[in-house]
Amino acid sequence: MPEETTRRPTIAVLGLGEAGSAIAGDLAAAGAVVRGYDPAVPAPEHIVGAGGEAEAADGADLVLSVNSAHDAVGALRAGVAGVRAGAVWADLNTASPGLKRSLDGIARAHGVRFADVAIMAPVPGRGLRTPMLASGDGAAEVAAVLTPLGADVEVLPDGPGAAAARKLLRSVFFKGLAAAVVESLEAARSAGCEGWLRDDITAELTRASAGTVDRLVTGTHRHSVRRAAEMAAAADMLADLGVPPLMASASRDLLERLSAEAAVRFDQTDPGTLGDPSARSDAPGLR
């Protein structure tokens, strides 16, 4: 009996920048036939170069658009005519859920299944093994094609935009945290105590536990009045140090909004405390 051979999947990668080239290289190393196109970057030797998006997509089982949110619509419009019946167009660009739904609409109008794929960690050093979330009609097919090649794809039971939403919600935390650390260390450098603050931040992050999020949320709401005043003072100090207080001012504004909303709720439930901030649990000085 002749040995059964497994058909090598053909995958098109549109966009051969840092992320696209790393993913394409891993796909080729794992045995896939990779067709690539990038108007600014020539395809490396292990990838079959194409003269455009439609040519790259021609005959592919899966098309991975890894260029940019700005170019995502143009790439889809230029390449959708080359997508064969049954193949999936997967958009891996970081974009809003609304844009992902718009891309899905364009794909559907051409009879092409679409997948919203969110890359959930930096690609350099991980390549194809970077964790991904996928949603939309083509999500299961993306996982079916990429997982045997070494990818880590979690399929969400939701429509296009769901994967993008989770990525961006996570970005609010991670990028916001990073920005706060950068701003605070810049101010500490100007104040002459950067080393002390760096050690303090490291200690706080090291002590984080499963209960940290609950404590942060509860404390922020409970002490929003006092903390708003504290962050107003912090923003003034940063300005005096010559550091634009972008994160400090944003924190002050959020805390002021929370304290105003809490005041309205409290006064509505107990009209006898109108105008009496000392009756509120988040009054200055109370912890």
PDB file of C-alpha atoms in Angstrom:
ATOM      1  CA  MET A   1       0.000   0.000   0.000  1.00  0.00           C
ATOM      2  CA  PRO A   2       1.411   3.407  -0.917  1.00  0.00           C
ATOM      3  CA  GLU A   3       1.932   5.784   1.982  1.00  0.00           C
ATOM      4  CA  GLU A   4      -0.696   8.505   2.364  1.00  0.00           C
ATOM      5  CA  THR A   5       0.705  11.982   1.988  1.00  0.00           C
ATOM      6  CA  THR A   6      -0.789  14.995   3.720  1.00  0.00           C
ATOM      7  CA  ARG A   7      -1.492  17.898   1.398  1.00  0.00           C
ATOM      8  CA  ARG A   8       0.556  20.970   2.214  1.00  0.00           C
ATOM      9  CA  PRO A   9      -1.710  23.965   2.847  1.00  0.00           C
ATOM     10  CA  THR A  10      -1.181  27.056   0.731  1.00  0.00           C
ATOM     11  CA  ILE A  11      -1.267  30.295   2.707  1.00  0.00           C
ATOM     12  CA  ALA A  12      -1.026  33.826   1.366  1.00  0.00           C
ATOM     13  CA  VAL A  13       0.596  36.455   3.585  1.00  0.00           C
ATOM     14  CA  LEU A  14      -0.103  40.056   2.621  1.00  0.00           C
ATOM     15  CA  GLY A  15       2.360  42.342   4.362  1.00  0.00           C
ATOM     16  CA  LEU A  16       5.935  41.224   4.900  1.00  0.00           C
ATOM     17  CA  GLY A  17       6.970  43.624   7.609  1.00  0.00           C
ATOM     18  CA  GLU A  18       8.246  42.510  11.015  1.00  0.00           C
ATOM     19  CA  ALA A  19       5.142  40.516  11.993  1.00  0.00           C
ATOM     20  CA  GLY A  20       4.200  39.251   8.554  1.00  0.00           C
ATOM     21  CA  SER A  21       7.680  38.065   7.643  1.00  0.00           C
ATOM     22  CA  ALA A  22       8.092  36.243  10.975  1.00  0.00           C
ATOM     23  CA  ILE A  23       4.755  34.461  10.590  1.00  0.00           C
ATOM     24  CA  ALA A  24       5.435  33.664   6.922  1.00  0.00           C
ATOM     25  CA  GLY A  25       8.858  32.239   7.769  1.00  0.00           C
ATOM     26  CA  ASP A  26       7.436  29.958  10.444  1.00  0.00           C
ATOM     27  CA  LEU A  27       4.653  28.799   8.137  1.00  0.00           C
ATOM     28  CA  ALA A  28       7.173  27.872   5.450  1.00  0.00           C
ATOM     29  CA  ALA A  29       9.396  26.105   7.989  1.00  0.00           C
ATOM     30  CA  ALA A  30       6.370  24.111   9.177  1.00  0.00           C
ATOM     31  CA  GLY A  31       5.738  22.837   5.652  1.00  0.00           C
ATOM     32  CA  ALA A  32       3.139  25.211   4.247  1.00  0.00           C
ATOM     33  CA  VAL A  33       3.375  26.683   0.782  1.00  0.00           C
ATOM     34  CA  VAL A  34       3.550  30.421   1.440  1.00  0.00           C
ATOM     35  CA  ARG A  35       2.707  33.030  -1.167  1.00  0.00           C
ATOM     36  CA  GLY A  36       3.591  36.574  -0.145  1.00  0.00           C
ATOM     37  CA  TYR A  37       3.083  40.129  -1.311  1.00  0.00           C
ATOM     38  CA  ASP A  38       4.167  43.478   0.039  1.00  0.00           C
ATOM     39  CA  PRO A  39       4.467  46.557  -2.192  1.00  0.00           C
ATOM     40  CA  ALA A  40       7.484  47.769  -0.205  1.00  0.00           C
ATOM     41  CA  VAL A  41       9.242  44.526   0.807  1.00  0.00           C
ATOM     42  CA  PRO A  42      10.444  41.818  -1.618  1.00  0.00           C
ATOM     43  CA  ALA A  43       9.491  38.257  -0.716  1.00  0.00           C
ATOM     44  CA  PRO A  44      12.370  36.251   0.819  1.00  0.00           C
ATOM     45  CA  GLU A  45      13.594  33.037  -0.801  1.00  0.00           C
ATOM     46  CA  HIS A  46      11.402  30.672   1.223  1.00  0.00           C
ATOM     47  CA  ILE A  47       8.228  32.479   0.114  1.00  0.00           C
ATOM     48  CA  VAL A  48       6.669  32.429  -3.362  1.00  0.00           C
ATOM     49  CA  GLY A  49       6.571  36.083  -4.354  1.00  0.00           C
ATOM     50  CA  ALA A  50       3.497  37.545  -6.037  1.00  0.00           C
ATOM     51  CA  GLY A  51       2.893  40.684  -8.027  1.00  0.00           C
ATOM     52  CA  GLY A  52      -0.186  41.786  -6.084  1.00  0.00           C
ATOM     53  CA  GLU A  53      -2.786  40.839  -3.499  1.00  0.00           C
ATOM     54  CA  ALA A  54      -5.034  38.899  -5.899  1.00  0.00           C
ATOM     55  CA  GLU A  55      -2.097  36.953  -7.324  1.00  0.00           C
ATOM     56  CA  ALA A  56      -0.936  36.018  -3.826  1.00  0.00           C
ATOM     57  CA  ALA A  57      -4.447  34.925  -2.839  1.00  0.00           C
ATOM     58  CA  ASP A  58      -4.943  32.849  -5.985  1.00  0.00           C
ATOM     59  CA  GLY A  59      -5.131  29.169  -4.989  1.00  0.00           C
ATOM     60  CA  ALA A  60      -4.560  29.829  -1.264  1.00  0.00           C
ATOM     61  CA  ASP A  61      -6.525  27.975   1.405  1.00  0.00           C
ATOM     62  CA  LEU A  62      -6.110  30.912   3.744  1.00  0.00           C
ATOM     63  CA  VAL A  63      -5.182  34.564   3.250  1.00  0.00           C
ATOM     64  CA  LEU A  64      -3.542  36.405   6.144  1.00  0.00           C
ATOM     65  CA  SER A  65      -3.692  40.194   5.878  1.00  0.00           C
ATOM     66  CA  VAL A  66      -0.855  41.456   8.108  1.00  0.00           C
ATOM     67  CA  ASN A  67      -0.244  44.996   6.868  1.00  0.00           C
ATOM     68  CA  SER A  68      -1.957  47.773   8.847  1.00  0.00           C
ATOM     69  CA  ALA A  69      -5.447  48.937   9.759  1.00  0.00           C
ATOM     70  CA  HIS A  70      -4.949  51.813   7.306  1.00  0.00           C
ATOM     71  CA  ASP A  71      -4.275  49.372   4.447  1.00  0.00           C
ATOM     72  CA  ALA A  72      -6.708  46.603   5.450  1.00  0.00           C
ATOM     73  CA  VAL A  73      -9.652  47.709   3.297  1.00  0.00           C
ATOM     74  CA  GLY A  74      -7.477  48.413   0.259  1.00  0.00           C
ATOM     75  CA  ALA A  75      -5.755  45.041   0.556  1.00  0.00           C
ATOM     76  CA  LEU A  76      -9.087  43.226   0.781  1.00  0.00           C
ATOM     77  CA  ARG A  77     -10.600  45.063  -2.179  1.00  0.00           C
ATOM     78  CA  ALA A  78      -7.460  44.404  -4.240  1.00  0.00           C
ATOM     79  CA  GLY A  79      -7.159  40.746  -3.276  1.00  0.00           C
ATOM     80  CA  VAL A  80     -10.677  39.403  -2.840  1.00  0.00           C
ATOM     81  CA  ALA A  81     -11.075  38.576  -6.528  1.00  0.00           C
ATOM     82  CA  GLY A  82      -8.244  36.054  -6.234  1.00  0.00           C
ATOM     83  CA  VAL A  83      -9.707  34.156  -3.275  1.00  0.00           C
ATOM     84  CA  ARG A  84     -10.894  30.709  -4.321  1.00  0.00           C
ATOM     85  CA  ALA A  85     -14.225  29.218  -3.230  1.00  0.00           C
ATOM     86  CA  GLY A  86     -14.057  27.901   0.337  1.00  0.00           C
ATOM     87  CA  ALA A  87     -10.957  29.866   1.332  1.00  0.00           C
ATOM     88  CA  VAL A  88     -10.916  32.359   4.195  1.00  0.00           C
ATOM     89  CA  TRP A  89      -9.681  35.928   4.355  1.00  0.00           C
ATOM     90  CA  ALA A  90      -8.237  36.539   7.839  1.00  0.00           C
ATOM     91  CA  ASP A  91      -7.442  40.092   8.920  1.00  0.00           C
ATOM     92  CA  LEU A  92      -4.689  40.118  11.584  1.00  0.00           C
ATOM     93  CA  ASN A  93      -4.329  43.891  11.798  1.00  0.00           C
ATOM     94  CA  THR A  94      -4.923  45.798  15.011  1.00  0.00           C
ATOM     95  CA  ALA A  95      -8.121  47.688  14.227  1.00  0.00           C
ATOM     96  CA  SER A  96     -11.431  48.702  15.738  1.00  0.00           C
ATOM     97  CA  PRO A  97     -14.293  46.193  15.938  1.00  0.00           C
ATOM     98  CA  GLY A  98     -16.217  48.457  13.559  1.00  0.00           C
ATOM     99  CA  LEU A  99     -13.523  48.187  10.891  1.00  0.00           C
ATOM    100  CA  LYS A 100     -13.439  44.409  11.275  1.00  0.00           C
ATOM    101  CA  ARG A 101     -17.204  44.274  10.722  1.00  0.00           C
ATOM    102  CA  SER A 102     -16.820  46.490   7.643  1.00  0.00           C
ATOM    103  CA  LEU A 103     -14.182  44.114   6.262  1.00  0.00           C
ATOM    104  CA  ASP A 104     -16.531  41.206   6.896  1.00  0.00           C
ATOM    105  CA  GLY A 105     -19.233  43.006   4.914  1.00  0.00           C
ATOM    106  CA  ILE A 106     -16.904  43.532   1.947  1.00  0.00           C
ATOM    107  CA  ALA A 107     -15.820  39.889   2.033  1.00  0.00           C
ATOM    108  CA  ARG A 108     -19.412  38.645   2.251  1.00  0.00           C
ATOM    109  CA  ALA A 109     -20.404  40.784  -0.734  1.00  0.00           C
ATOM    110  CA  HIS A 110     -17.838  38.802  -2.742  1.00  0.00           C
ATOM    111  CA  GLY A 111     -18.864  35.423  -1.326  1.00  0.00           C
ATOM    112  CA  VAL A 112     -15.732  35.098   0.807  1.00  0.00           C
ATOM    113  CA  ARG A 113     -15.662  33.934   4.427  1.00  0.00           C
ATOM    114  CA  PHE A 114     -13.934  36.328   6.828  1.00  0.00           C
ATOM    115  CA  ALA A 115     -12.122  35.963  10.139  1.00  0.00           C
ATOM    116  CA  ASP A 116     -11.212  38.683  12.595  1.00  0.00           C
ATOM    117  CA  VAL A 117      -7.891  37.602  14.121  1.00  0.00           C
ATOM    118  CA  ALA A 118      -6.262  39.458  17.004  1.00  0.00           C
ATOM    119  CA  ILE A 119      -2.565  38.950  17.742  1.00  0.00           C
ATOM    120  CA  MET A 120      -2.400  39.019  21.544  1.00  0.00           C
ATOM    121  CA  ALA A 121       1.343  39.493  22.170  1.00  0.00           C
ATOM    122  CA  PRO A 122       4.401  40.908  20.371  1.00  0.00           C
ATOM    123  CA  VAL A 123       5.312  38.744  17.363  1.00  0.00           C
ATOM    124  CA  PRO A 124       9.134  39.111  17.447  1.00  0.00           C
ATOM    125  CA  GLY A 125      10.592  36.071  19.201  1.00  0.00           C
ATOM    126  CA  ARG A 126       7.312  34.155  18.954  1.00  0.00           C
ATOM    127  CA  GLY A 127       6.358  34.299  15.285  1.00  0.00           C
ATOM    128  CA  LEU A 128       3.550  31.903  14.428  1.00  0.00           C
ATOM    129  CA  ARG A 129       3.351  30.791  18.071  1.00  0.00           C
ATOM    130  CA  THR A 130       2.133  34.213  19.192  1.00  0.00           C
ATOM    131  CA  PRO A 131      -1.263  33.688  20.903  1.00  0.00           C
ATOM    132  CA  MET A 132      -4.184  34.706  18.690  1.00  0.00           C
ATOM    133  CA  LEU A 133      -7.939  35.102  19.091  1.00  0.00           C
ATOM    134  CA  ALA A 134     -10.234  34.529  16.128  1.00  0.00           C
ATOM    135  CA  SER A 135     -13.902  35.348  15.593  1.00  0.00           C
ATOM    136  CA  GLY A 136     -16.299  35.411  12.656  1.00  0.00           C
ATOM    137  CA  ASP A 137     -17.486  32.816  10.147  1.00  0.00           C
ATOM    138  CA  GLY A 138     -13.976  31.807   9.122  1.00  0.00           C
ATOM    139  CA  ALA A 139     -12.465  31.618  12.612  1.00  0.00           C
ATOM    140  CA  ALA A 140     -12.691  27.834  12.988  1.00  0.00           C
ATOM    141  CA  GLU A 141     -11.059  27.368   9.580  1.00  0.00           C
ATOM    142  CA  VAL A 142      -8.179  29.663  10.574  1.00  0.00           C
ATOM    143  CA  ALA A 143      -7.555  27.492  13.622  1.00  0.00           C
ATOM    144  CA  ALA A 144      -7.899  24.294  11.580  1.00  0.00           C
ATOM    145  CA  VAL A 145      -5.255  25.429   9.086  1.00  0.00           C
ATOM    146  CA  LEU A 146      -2.796  27.137  11.441  1.00  0.00           C
ATOM    147  CA  THR A 147      -2.892  24.980  14.569  1.00  0.00           C
ATOM    148  CA  PRO A 148      -1.255  21.878  12.969  1.00  0.00           C
ATOM    149  CA  LEU A 149       1.529  24.204  11.810  1.00  0.00           C
ATOM    150  CA  GLY A 150       2.269  25.320  15.374  1.00  0.00           C
ATOM    151  CA  ALA A 151      -0.035  28.291  15.877  1.00  0.00           C
ATOM    152  CA  ASP A 152      -1.929  29.043  19.097  1.00  0.00           C
ATOM    153  CA  VAL A 153      -5.425  30.120  17.989  1.00  0.00           C
ATOM    154  CA  GLU A 154      -8.414  30.434  20.327  1.00  0.00           C
ATOM    155  CA  VAL A 155     -11.744  30.552  18.515  1.00  0.00           C
ATOM    156  CA  LEU A 156     -14.426  32.827  19.976  1.00  0.00           C
ATOM    157  CA  PRO A 157     -18.108  31.947  19.399  1.00  0.00           C
ATOM    158  CA  ASP A 158     -18.865  35.487  18.274  1.00  0.00           C
ATOM    159  CA  GLY A 159     -18.963  37.532  15.110  1.00  0.00           C
ATOM    160  CA  PRO A 160     -16.229  39.691  13.567  1.00  0.00           C
ATOM    161  CA  GLY A 161     -15.070  42.440  15.889  1.00  0.00           C
ATOM    162  CA  ALA A 162     -15.148  40.260  19.012  1.00  0.00           C
ATOM    163  CA  ALA A 163     -11.459  39.328  18.767  1.00  0.00           C
ATOM    164  CA  ALA A 164     -10.490  42.934  18.013  1.00  0.00           C
ATOM    165  CA  ALA A 165     -12.523  44.172  20.994  1.00  0.00           C
ATOM    166  CA  ARG A 166     -10.764  41.840  23.430  1.00  0.00           C
ATOM    167  CA  LYS A 167      -7.350  42.865  22.143  1.00  0.00           C
ATOM    168  CA  LEU A 168      -8.110  46.577  22.447  1.00  0.00           C
ATOM    169  CA  LEU A 169      -9.681  46.215  25.889  1.00  0.00           C
ATOM    170  CA  ARG A 170      -6.491  44.486  26.999  1.00  0.00           C
ATOM    171  CA  SER A 171      -4.495  47.268  25.364  1.00  0.00           C
ATOM    172  CA  VAL A 172      -6.268  49.893  27.478  1.00  0.00           C
ATOM    173  CA  PHE A 173      -4.750  48.210  30.524  1.00  0.00           C
ATOM    174  CA  PHE A 174      -1.299  47.203  29.259  1.00  0.00           C
ATOM    175  CA  LYS A 175      -0.546  50.300  27.206  1.00  0.00           C
ATOM    176  CA  GLY A 176      -2.073  52.521  29.874  1.00  0.00           C
ATOM    177  CA  LEU A 177       0.054  50.859  32.545  1.00  0.00           C
ATOM    178  CA  ALA A 178       3.173  51.233  30.405  1.00  0.00           C
ATOM    179  CA  ALA A 179       2.409  54.897  29.747  1.00  0.00           C
ATOM    180  CA  ALA A 180       1.889  55.565  33.474  1.00  0.00           C
ATOM    181  CA  VAL A 181       5.211  53.901  34.310  1.00  0.00           C
ATOM    182  CA  VAL A 182       7.043  55.898  31.623  1.00  0.00           C
ATOM    183  CA  GLU A 183       5.501  59.196  32.740  1.00  0.00           C
ATOM    184  CA  SER A 184       6.121  58.610  36.449  1.00  0.00           C
ATOM    185  CA  LEU A 185       9.752  57.587  35.882  1.00  0.00           C
ATOM    186  CA  GLU A 186      10.361  60.615  33.674  1.00  0.00           C
ATOM    187  CA  ALA A 187       9.041  62.847  36.439  1.00  0.00           C
ATOM    188  CA  ALA A 188      11.063  60.974  39.070  1.00  0.00           C
ATOM    189  CA  ARG A 189      14.191  61.497  36.965  1.00  0.00           C
ATOM    190  CA  SER A 190      13.538  65.233  36.969  1.00  0.00           C
ATOM    191  CA  ALA A 191      12.938  65.101  40.726  1.00  0.00           C
ATOM    192  CA  GLY A 192      16.168  63.168  41.325  1.00  0.00           C
ATOM    193  CA  CYS A 193      14.661  59.941  42.644  1.00  0.00           C
ATOM    194  CA  GLU A 194      14.191  57.705  39.602  1.00  0.00           C
ATOM    195  CA  GLY A 195      15.973  54.731  41.190  1.00  0.00           C
ATOM    196  CA  TRP A 196      13.759  54.845  44.272  1.00  0.00           C
ATOM    197  CA  LEU A 197      10.553  54.973  42.219  1.00  0.00           C
ATOM    198  CA  ARG A 198      11.707  52.223  39.847  1.00  0.00           C
ATOM    199  CA  ASP A 199      12.345  49.933  42.841  1.00  0.00           C
ATOM    200  CA  ASP A 200       8.969  50.849  44.345  1.00  0.00           C
ATOM    201  CA  ILE A 201       7.104  50.107  41.096  1.00  0.00           C
ATOM    202  CA  THR A 202       8.937  46.786  40.746  1.00  0.00           C
ATOM    203  CA  ALA A 203       7.990  45.822  44.305  1.00  0.00           C
ATOM    204  CA  GLU A 204       4.322  46.707  43.748  1.00  0.00           C
ATOM    205  CA  LEU A 205       4.106  44.672  40.536  1.00  0.00           C
ATOM    206  CA  THR A 206       5.881  41.744  42.183  1.00  0.00           C
ATOM    207  CA  ARG A 207       3.357  41.766  45.055  1.00  0.00           C
ATOM    208  CA  ALA A 208       0.370  41.656  42.698  1.00  0.00           C
ATOM    209  CA  SER A 209      -1.969  38.717  43.299  1.00  0.00           C
ATOM    210  CA  ALA A 210      -5.365  37.397  42.265  1.00  0.00           C
ATOM    211  CA  GLY A 211      -7.006  39.972  44.536  1.00  0.00           C
ATOM    212  CA  THR A 212      -5.117  42.974  43.187  1.00  0.00           C
ATOM    213  CA  VAL A 213      -7.682  43.895  40.519  1.00  0.00           C
ATOM    214  CA  ASP A 214     -10.559  43.817  43.003  1.00  0.00           C
ATOM    215  CA  ARG A 215      -8.622  46.013  45.426  1.00  0.00           C
ATOM    216  CA  LEU A 216      -7.741  48.495  42.692  1.00  0.00           C
ATOM    217  CA  VAL A 217     -11.317  48.780  41.463  1.00  0.00           C
ATOM    218  CA  THR A 218     -12.908  48.936  44.914  1.00  0.00           C
ATOM    219  CA  GLY A 219     -10.404  51.465  46.242  1.00  0.00           C
ATOM    220  CA  THR A 220     -10.670  53.688  43.178  1.00  0.00           C
ATOM    221  CA  HIS A 221     -14.451  53.966  43.522  1.00  0.00           C
ATOM    222  CA  ARG A 222     -14.481  54.265  47.309  1.00  0.00           C
ATOM    223  CA  HIS A 223     -11.802  56.956  47.529  1.00  0.00           C
ATOM    224  CA  SER A 224     -12.400  58.775  44.250  1.00  0.00           C
ATOM    225  CA  VAL A 225     -12.834  62.252  45.816  1.00  0.00           C
ATOM    226  CA  ARG A 226      -9.591  62.135  47.774  1.00  0.00           C
ATOM    227  CA  ARG A 227      -7.670  60.492  44.941  1.00  0.00           C
ATOM    228  CA  ALA A 228      -8.922  63.059  42.410  1.00  0.00           C
ATOM    229  CA  ALA A 229      -7.432  65.823  44.571  1.00  0.00           C
ATOM    230  CA  GLU A 230      -4.230  63.814  44.944  1.00  0.00           C
ATOM    231  CA  MET A 231      -3.859  63.381  41.185  1.00  0.00           C
ATOM    232  CA  ALA A 232      -4.618  67.059  40.596  1.00  0.00           C
ATOM    233  CA  ALA A 233      -1.671  67.848  42.879  1.00  0.00           C
ATOM    234  CA  ALA A 234       0.447  65.236  41.055  1.00  0.00           C
ATOM    235  CA  ALA A 235      -0.390  66.783  37.678  1.00  0.00           C
ATOM    236  CA  ASP A 236       0.599  70.233  38.993  1.00  0.00           C
ATOM    237  CA  MET A 237       3.893  68.817  40.281  1.00  0.00           C
ATOM    238  CA  LEU A 238       4.723  67.186  36.957  1.00  0.00           C
ATOM    239  CA  ALA A 239       4.051  70.446  35.159  1.00  0.00           C
ATOM    240  CA  ASP A 240       6.440  72.193  37.566  1.00  0.00           C
ATOM    241  CA  LEU A 241       9.057  69.517  36.770  1.00  0.00           C
ATOM    242  CA  GLY A 242       8.665  70.167  33.053  1.00  0.00           C
ATOM    243  CA  VAL A 243       6.982  66.815  32.364  1.00  0.00           C
ATOM    244  CA  PRO A 244       3.637  66.930  30.477  1.00  0.00           C
ATOM    245  CA  PRO A 245       1.160  65.338  32.938  1.00  0.00           C
ATOM    246  CA  LEU A 246      -0.818  63.377  30.345  1.00  0.00           C
ATOM    247  CA  MET A 247      -1.448  60.234  32.400  1.00  0.00           C
ATOM    248  CA  ALA A 248      -1.731  62.110  35.702  1.00  0.00           C
ATOM    249  CA  SER A 249      -4.318  64.487  34.241  1.00  0.00           C
ATOM    250  CA  ALA A 250      -6.252  61.595  32.678  1.00  0.00           C
ATOM    251  CA  SER A 251      -6.302  59.828  36.064  1.00  0.00           C
ATOM    252  CA  ARG A 252      -7.537  63.012  37.744  1.00  0.00           C
ATOM    253  CA  ASP A 253     -10.314  63.381  35.167  1.00  0.00           C
ATOM    254  CA  LEU A 254     -11.424  59.755  35.575  1.00  0.00           C
ATOM    255  CA  LEU A 255     -11.511  60.063  39.360  1.00  0.00           C
ATOM    256  CA  GLU A 256     -13.479  63.303  39.167  1.00  0.00           C
ATOM    257  CA  ARG A 257     -16.039  61.605  36.907  1.00  0.00           C
ATOM    258  CA  LEU A 258     -16.357  58.652  39.292  1.00  0.00           C
ATOM    259  CA  SER A 259     -16.756  60.916  42.320  1.00  0.00           C
ATOM    260  CA  ALA A 260     -19.434  62.981  40.539  1.00  0.00           C
ATOM    261  CA  GLU A 261     -21.346  59.840  39.549  1.00  0.00           C
ATOM    262  CA  ALA A 262     -21.085  58.481  43.096  1.00  0.00           C
ATOM    263  CA  ALA A 263     -22.381  61.775  44.528  1.00  0.00           C
ATOM    264  CA  VAL A 264     -25.439  61.669  42.278  1.00  0.00           C
ATOM    265  CA  ARG A 265     -26.204  58.051  43.220  1.00  0.00           C
ATOM    266  CA  PHE A 266     -25.749  58.770  46.931  1.00  0.00           C
ATOM    267  CA  ASP A 267     -27.919  61.876  46.924  1.00  0.00           C
ATOM    268  CA  GLN A 268     -30.653  60.060  45.013  1.00  0.00           C
ATOM    269  CA  THR A 269     -30.790  57.241  47.564  1.00  0.00           C
ATOM    270  CA  ASP A 270     -30.517  59.527  50.640  1.00  0.00           C
ATOM    271  CA  PRO A 271     -31.782  63.080  49.944  1.00  0.00           C
ATOM    272  CA  GLY A 272     -31.021  64.086  53.528  1.00  0.00           C
ATOM    273  CA  THR A 273     -27.307  64.185  52.747  1.00  0.00           C
ATOM    274  CA  LEU A 274     -27.547  66.703  49.889  1.00  0.00           C
ATOM    275  CA  GLY A 275     -24.652  69.118  50.096  1.00  0.00           C
ATOM    276  CA  ASP A 276     -23.033  67.185  52.966  1.00  0.00           C
ATOM    277  CA  PRO A 277     -19.841  65.595  51.562  1.00  0.00           C
ATOM    278  CA  SER A 278     -18.800  64.399  55.035  1.00  0.00           C
ATOM    279  CA  ALA A 279     -21.700  61.928  54.922  1.00  0.00           C
ATOM    280  CA  ARG A 280     -20.169  60.164  51.939  1.00  0.00           C
ATOM    281  CA  SER A 281     -17.821  57.238  52.384  1.00  0.00           C
ATOM    282  CA  ASP A 282     -15.420  58.668  49.784  1.00  0.00           C
ATOM    283  CA  ALA A 283     -14.992  62.081  51.412  1.00  0.00           C
ATOM    284  CA  PRO A 284     -11.398  63.378  51.646  1.00  0.00           C
ATOM    285  CA  GLY A 285      -9.495  61.862  54.532  1.00  0.00           C
ATOM    286  CA  LEU A 286     -11.511  58.638  54.647  1.00  0.00           C
ATOM    287  CA  ARG A 287      -9.838  55.481  53.427  1.00  0.00           C
TER     288      ARG A 287
END
